[in-house]
Amino acid sequence: MAWQRKIPFGYSIQNGEIIRQTEEEKAVQDIFSRYLLGASYSQIAAEMERQGIRYHQHTPRWNKHMVKRILENPKYLGGDVCPRLISDADFLAVQLRRGDQTTYAPCPKQLAPVRGRAVCAICGSPMTRDTRRQGRPRWHCQNPECGHSLYIADEELLARVRKKLRLLALAVEEIRETAPPTPSLDSIRIQNELNLCFNRADANHEYVKALILGAATERYNEMPDPGPCQRLRDLVRQVRENPEDEETLWAFCEAAASHIRMGQGGIELAPMPVLKIQHREELAV
Ligand SMILES: [Zn+2]
């Protein structure tokens, strides 16, 4: 739709940069204040119309969805692209009030594969989910210096990840055989110890035998297991053949996605290094 806003309400674009739009900035702050004073979405929408503020240029009309979208938009906290319009305290207070109106959402079991893989798109640290503060799922970067957070409903998050998984299955061009392993630290230590013994005239034979056995065991443990490769191949085929099968999809997630990067720009799957991927860019956003 040509009249859809391309940048969030409250901002305009100047020389390719997003800047505050004075009138809309005031309106955003007014909307947050009114909501915190107890107004409903619809009451605020009516007030915006009364003040003659326009959300869309082609119409003076407002509706509650516009108000809701404004109240939940974390872009107003400022960031790389958009300047800050709302203080952390006010934004949080609004989310708390919104949370009162939605039911507490415990972490659904289906989210487990996402939780184990969620990392911050900005700094790469793990993201954790909580709903304590406003009953609304928030994913929060564990790195205190980053503090990136993202509000996303569980269902929407799952839907997006499912979509990405299907795209990933289609994009797999090749599954590389597991690369030759690098020796473990233990293996290196045992080998060093053995070398020392071989250079020693009085080495204890029993000890040397134990070391040789230990070294052999380590080597054996390091041998690549051909199983996962075949399993991954099967899963890719199954997802392609039956993309709606939830169970297969999440098994594929376990096997094929090393990380799920979460950012304001979207959700991105990072494929396991053994996967050779075509059209990588489709996996972003
Ligand atoms: Zn981060």
Coordinates of N, CA and C and ligand atoms in Angstrom, one line a residue, residues 120 123 141 146, ligand 1:
C120 N 21.9 -12.4 20.7 CA 21.6 -11.0 20.4 C 22.2 -10.7 19.1
C123 N 25.3 -8.0 19.8 CA 26.6 -8.4 20.4 C 26.9 -9.9 20.4
C141 N 19.1 -9.3 26.1 CA 20.5 -9.6 25.9 C 21.2 -9.7 27.3
C146 N 25.4 -4.3 26.7 CA 24.6 -4.2 25.5 C 23.1 -3.8 25.9
Ligands
ZN1 ZN 23.6 -7.8 23.0

